[in-house]
Amino acid sequence: MEPSIYEYPDIFRRVHMERPGEIPAEVRFIKEIWQRHRRAPVKRMLDIASGNSPHGQILAREGTTVVGIDRSPSMIAAGRRELKHENLRFYRRNIIHFSLPERPFDAAILMSETFPAIKHNVDLIAHLRSVGRALKRGAIYVIDVDRHDGITLVKRRRLWRARRVKIGALRVDVREFHRPIAWHDAMHSIYELECTIHFPNNPVRTRDLIPVRYTTPPTMDLLARASGCFTMIAAYADLSFERPLDECIGRWFAVLRRI
Ligand SMILES: C[S@@+](CC[C@H](N)C(=O)[O-])C[C@H]1O[C@@H](n2cnc3c(N)ncnc32)[C@H](O)[C@@H]1O
C-alpha cells in the first residue's frame, strides 16, 4: 500500500500550500474567540487531530498547557521533536472515540479543516461526546470547517489539478483528483491527493483518499444539540469577526460551548 503524506510532516505542510504566518494568525484568532466567549482564562487546551500541533507549540511557549491527540505516530513524533516543553504533550488517539488520563480542559480546537473527514452520523456524535467528556462546563470548542460548495461532483475519477512544489532542493509532484460518490452517501465528495516525492535515488509516492462531508453552520448547530454536550454559540467567516457568512471566502469557524 502506498504511504500517506502524513508520514512526512514537513512536506505535508508545503503540499497543503500553507502560507507563512498562517498558523500565528489562526492562534491570534483563537485567543480572540476565547476572550469574547469564555469568561475564565484558558489555561489548558486540547488540540484535536493535532498532527505536530503547530498551534499548540505557540500556545505552550506562551504558558498554556496543551495536549495534542492524533492517530499518526510520525506526526506526534515530529511535534515532540520540534518542541520539547513541559507544557506540551501528545497521546496517540482516534478522535472519534477517546478518553485521556488528564484533568478537564478549558478549551479545544480542531484545525486545518479535518472535521469534514468524520464520516458517519454515529461517529460525529461519538466525537462530540468524547470531546465533551474531556472539557469543563463552559469550555469552548473551536472547529475550522472548509467551504465545500464549489467542489465539482464527478461520475468518474478525474484529475482536478497538477502542480509542482519545491522544498529546498527537493521536488514534489502533486496531483489532485476528484472521485465519484453515491448520491445517498453521507459525504459530499472524495478528494484524492497523490504526491511523488523525488528523494535522491529513492522517489516515494504517497496517496491519501480524503472523503469530505459538507458541514454548514445549521448542520453544526444540529450536531451540537444532538450530542447533548454542546451548544453552537457563533459562526465566523474566515479569520474575521466582521465578515458576514454570505461573504465567506474559504472556510468558517464554529464556536461550540460545553453545556
Ligand atoms: C491536516 S492535519 C492537521 C494537523 C494540525 N492540526 C495542523 O493544523 O497542522 C490532519 C491530522 O488529522 C489526523 N487525523 C485524521 N483523522 C484522524 C482520526 N480519526 N483520529 C486521529 N487523528 C486523525 C491526521 O493524522 C493528521 O495529523
Short mmCIF file of N, CA and C in Angstrom, two decimals, residues 1-79:
data_model
loop_
_atom_site.label_atom_id
_atom_site.label_comp_id
_atom_site.label_asym_id
_atom_site.label_seq_id
_atom_site.Cartn_x
_atom_site.Cartn_y
_atom_site.Cartn_z
N MET A 1 0.84 -1.21 0.00
CA MET A 1 0.00 0.00 0.00
C MET A 1 0.87 1.26 0.00
N GLU A 2 0.44 2.25 -0.74
CA GLU A 2 1.23 3.48 -0.76
C GLU A 2 1.11 4.21 0.58
N PRO A 3 2.20 4.83 1.03
CA PRO A 3 2.13 5.53 2.32
C PRO A 3 1.30 6.81 2.22
N SER A 4 1.03 7.39 3.39
CA SER A 4 0.27 8.64 3.46
C SER A 4 1.24 9.81 3.49
N ILE A 5 0.82 10.96 3.00
CA ILE A 5 1.65 12.17 3.05
C ILE A 5 1.89 12.59 4.52
N TYR A 6 0.98 12.14 5.42
CA TYR A 6 1.16 12.48 6.84
C TYR A 6 2.36 11.77 7.46
N GLU A 7 2.95 10.80 6.70
CA GLU A 7 4.20 10.19 7.17
C GLU A 7 5.36 11.18 7.03
N TYR A 8 5.12 12.27 6.30
CA TYR A 8 6.19 13.24 6.00
C TYR A 8 5.71 14.63 6.43
N PRO A 9 5.71 14.90 7.75
CA PRO A 9 5.07 16.11 8.27
C PRO A 9 5.56 17.41 7.62
N ASP A 10 6.86 17.55 7.36
CA ASP A 10 7.34 18.83 6.81
C ASP A 10 6.87 19.02 5.38
N ILE A 11 6.83 17.92 4.65
CA ILE A 11 6.42 18.01 3.24
C ILE A 11 4.92 18.26 3.15
N PHE A 12 4.16 17.62 4.03
CA PHE A 12 2.70 17.78 4.02
C PHE A 12 2.29 19.26 4.11
N ARG A 13 3.00 20.00 4.98
CA ARG A 13 2.66 21.43 5.15
C ARG A 13 2.81 22.20 3.85
N ARG A 14 3.88 21.91 3.15
CA ARG A 14 4.14 22.65 1.91
C ARG A 14 3.17 22.23 0.81
N VAL A 15 2.85 20.95 0.81
CA VAL A 15 1.90 20.45 -0.20
C VAL A 15 0.53 21.09 0.02
N HIS A 16 0.17 21.30 1.27
CA HIS A 16 -1.12 21.90 1.58
C HIS A 16 -1.14 23.42 1.41
N MET A 17 -0.07 23.96 0.87
CA MET A 17 0.02 25.38 0.49
C MET A 17 -0.21 26.31 1.68
N GLU A 18 0.31 25.86 2.84
CA GLU A 18 0.20 26.73 4.00
C GLU A 18 1.05 27.99 3.77
N ARG A 19 0.48 29.15 4.02
CA ARG A 19 1.20 30.39 3.77
C ARG A 19 1.99 30.79 5.02
N PRO A 20 3.13 31.52 4.84
CA PRO A 20 3.88 31.96 6.01
C PRO A 20 2.97 32.83 6.89
N GLY A 21 3.03 32.65 8.17
CA GLY A 21 2.25 33.49 9.08
C GLY A 21 0.82 33.00 9.30
N GLU A 22 0.42 31.94 8.58
CA GLU A 22 -0.96 31.47 8.70
C GLU A 22 -1.27 30.92 10.10
N ILE A 23 -0.35 30.10 10.61
CA ILE A 23 -0.62 29.47 11.92
C ILE A 23 -0.65 30.53 13.03
N PRO A 24 0.34 31.47 13.09
CA PRO A 24 0.24 32.51 14.13
C PRO A 24 -1.05 33.33 14.01
N ALA A 25 -1.50 33.59 12.78
CA ALA A 25 -2.75 34.36 12.61
C ALA A 25 -3.93 33.56 13.16
N GLU A 26 -3.92 32.25 12.94
CA GLU A 26 -5.01 31.41 13.46
C GLU A 26 -4.98 31.39 15.00
N VAL A 27 -3.77 31.34 15.55
CA VAL A 27 -3.67 31.33 17.02
C VAL A 27 -4.20 32.64 17.60
N ARG A 28 -3.88 33.76 16.96
CA ARG A 28 -4.41 35.06 17.44
C ARG A 28 -5.94 35.05 17.38
N PHE A 29 -6.47 34.50 16.32
CA PHE A 29 -7.92 34.45 16.15
C PHE A 29 -8.57 33.57 17.25
N ILE A 30 -7.96 32.43 17.52
CA ILE A 30 -8.50 31.53 18.55
C ILE A 30 -8.49 32.23 19.92
N LYS A 31 -7.39 32.96 20.20
CA LYS A 31 -7.31 33.63 21.50
C LYS A 31 -8.38 34.72 21.61
N GLU A 32 -8.66 35.39 20.49
CA GLU A 32 -9.69 36.43 20.47
C GLU A 32 -11.08 35.79 20.70
N ILE A 33 -11.28 34.62 20.14
CA ILE A 33 -12.56 33.90 20.38
C ILE A 33 -12.69 33.59 21.87
N TRP A 34 -11.60 33.12 22.48
CA TRP A 34 -11.66 32.81 23.91
C TRP A 34 -12.02 34.06 24.70
N GLN A 35 -11.40 35.20 24.34
CA GLN A 35 -11.68 36.44 25.07
C GLN A 35 -13.14 36.82 24.97
N ARG A 36 -13.70 36.64 23.78
CA ARG A 36 -15.10 37.03 23.57
C ARG A 36 -16.07 36.08 24.24
N HIS A 37 -15.74 34.79 24.24
CA HIS A 37 -16.76 33.80 24.60
C HIS A 37 -16.49 33.02 25.88
N ARG A 38 -15.31 33.16 26.44
CA ARG A 38 -15.07 32.44 27.68
C ARG A 38 -14.66 33.43 28.75
N ARG A 39 -15.40 33.39 29.86
CA ARG A 39 -15.10 34.39 30.89
C ARG A 39 -13.80 34.06 31.61
N ALA A 40 -13.60 32.77 31.96
CA ALA A 40 -12.38 32.39 32.69
C ALA A 40 -11.22 32.23 31.71
N PRO A 41 -9.99 32.43 32.19
CA PRO A 41 -8.85 32.26 31.28
C PRO A 41 -8.67 30.81 30.81
N VAL A 42 -8.09 30.68 29.62
CA VAL A 42 -7.82 29.33 29.11
C VAL A 42 -6.41 28.94 29.53
N LYS A 43 -6.33 27.99 30.46
CA LYS A 43 -5.01 27.54 30.93
C LYS A 43 -4.64 26.20 30.33
N ARG A 44 -5.67 25.43 29.99
CA ARG A 44 -5.41 24.08 29.46
C ARG A 44 -6.21 23.87 28.18
N MET A 45 -5.52 23.49 27.11
CA MET A 45 -6.20 23.34 25.81
C MET A 45 -5.92 21.96 25.20
N LEU A 46 -6.96 21.40 24.60
CA LEU A 46 -6.84 20.12 23.91
C LEU A 46 -6.80 20.39 22.41
N ASP A 47 -5.74 19.94 21.74
CA ASP A 47 -5.61 20.11 20.29
C ASP A 47 -5.98 18.78 19.64
N ILE A 48 -7.12 18.77 18.93
CA ILE A 48 -7.67 17.52 18.39
C ILE A 48 -7.23 17.35 16.93
N ALA A 49 -6.80 16.13 16.58
CA ALA A 49 -6.15 15.88 15.28
C ALA A 49 -5.00 16.89 15.17
N SER A 50 -4.19 16.89 16.21
CA SER A 50 -3.16 17.92 16.39
C SER A 50 -2.04 17.84 15.37
N GLY A 51 -1.83 16.64 14.77
CA GLY A 51 -0.61 16.48 13.99
C GLY A 51 0.56 16.78 14.91
N ASN A 52 1.49 17.61 14.44
CA ASN A 52 2.62 18.01 15.28
C ASN A 52 2.26 19.21 16.16
N SER A 53 1.01 19.60 16.13
CA SER A 53 0.44 20.70 16.94
C SER A 53 1.16 22.04 16.74
N PRO A 54 1.13 22.58 15.52
CA PRO A 54 1.78 23.88 15.32
C PRO A 54 1.12 24.98 16.14
N HIS A 55 -0.21 24.91 16.32
CA HIS A 55 -0.90 25.91 17.14
C HIS A 55 -0.52 25.71 18.61
N GLY A 56 -0.50 24.42 19.02
CA GLY A 56 -0.17 24.11 20.40
C GLY A 56 1.25 24.52 20.75
N GLN A 57 2.16 24.42 19.79
CA GLN A 57 3.55 24.79 20.08
C GLN A 57 3.64 26.28 20.44
N ILE A 58 2.90 27.11 19.72
CA ILE A 58 2.93 28.55 20.01
C ILE A 58 2.31 28.79 21.39
N LEU A 59 1.16 28.19 21.63
CA LEU A 59 0.45 28.43 22.90
C LEU A 59 1.24 27.89 24.09
N ALA A 60 1.88 26.73 23.90
CA ALA A 60 2.66 26.14 25.01
C ALA A 60 3.82 27.08 25.39
N ARG A 61 4.45 27.66 24.39
CA ARG A 61 5.55 28.59 24.67
C ARG A 61 5.05 29.80 25.45
N GLU A 62 3.78 30.17 25.20
CA GLU A 62 3.21 31.35 25.88
C GLU A 62 2.67 31.02 27.26
N GLY A 63 2.67 29.73 27.65
CA GLY A 63 2.28 29.38 29.02
C GLY A 63 1.02 28.54 29.14
N THR A 64 0.34 28.24 28.03
CA THR A 64 -0.85 27.38 28.08
C THR A 64 -0.39 25.92 28.10
N THR A 65 -1.05 25.10 28.92
CA THR A 65 -0.77 23.66 28.85
C THR A 65 -1.55 23.09 27.68
N VAL A 66 -0.86 22.40 26.79
CA VAL A 66 -1.51 21.88 25.58
C VAL A 66 -1.32 20.37 25.51
N VAL A 67 -2.43 19.68 25.23
CA VAL A 67 -2.37 18.24 24.98
C VAL A 67 -2.85 18.02 23.55
N GLY A 68 -2.04 17.34 22.76
CA GLY A 68 -2.42 17.04 21.38
C GLY A 68 -2.80 15.58 21.26
N ILE A 69 -3.86 15.29 20.47
CA ILE A 69 -4.17 13.89 20.16
C ILE A 69 -4.21 13.71 18.65
N ASP A 70 -3.65 12.60 18.21
CA ASP A 70 -3.60 12.30 16.78
C ASP A 70 -3.36 10.81 16.64
N ARG A 71 -3.75 10.26 15.46
CA ARG A 71 -3.53 8.82 15.28
C ARG A 71 -2.20 8.52 14.59
N SER A 72 -1.54 9.56 14.10
CA SER A 72 -0.32 9.33 13.32
C SER A 72 0.93 9.41 14.19
N PRO A 73 1.64 8.27 14.36
CA PRO A 73 2.87 8.30 15.16
C PRO A 73 3.91 9.26 14.59
N SER A 74 3.99 9.38 13.25
CA SER A 74 5.03 10.27 12.71
C SER A 74 4.71 11.73 12.99
N MET A 75 3.42 12.10 12.92
CA MET A 75 3.08 13.50 13.23
C MET A 75 3.37 13.79 14.70
N ILE A 76 3.03 12.86 15.57
CA ILE A 76 3.29 13.07 17.00
C ILE A 76 4.79 13.15 17.26
N ALA A 77 5.53 12.26 16.60
CA ALA A 77 6.99 12.27 16.80
C ALA A 77 7.56 13.62 16.34
N ALA A 78 7.03 14.16 15.24
CA ALA A 78 7.52 15.46 14.76
C ALA A 78 7.24 16.55 15.80
N GLY A 79 6.03 16.52 16.39
CA GLY A 79 5.68 17.52 17.41
C GLY A 79 6.62 17.43 18.61
#
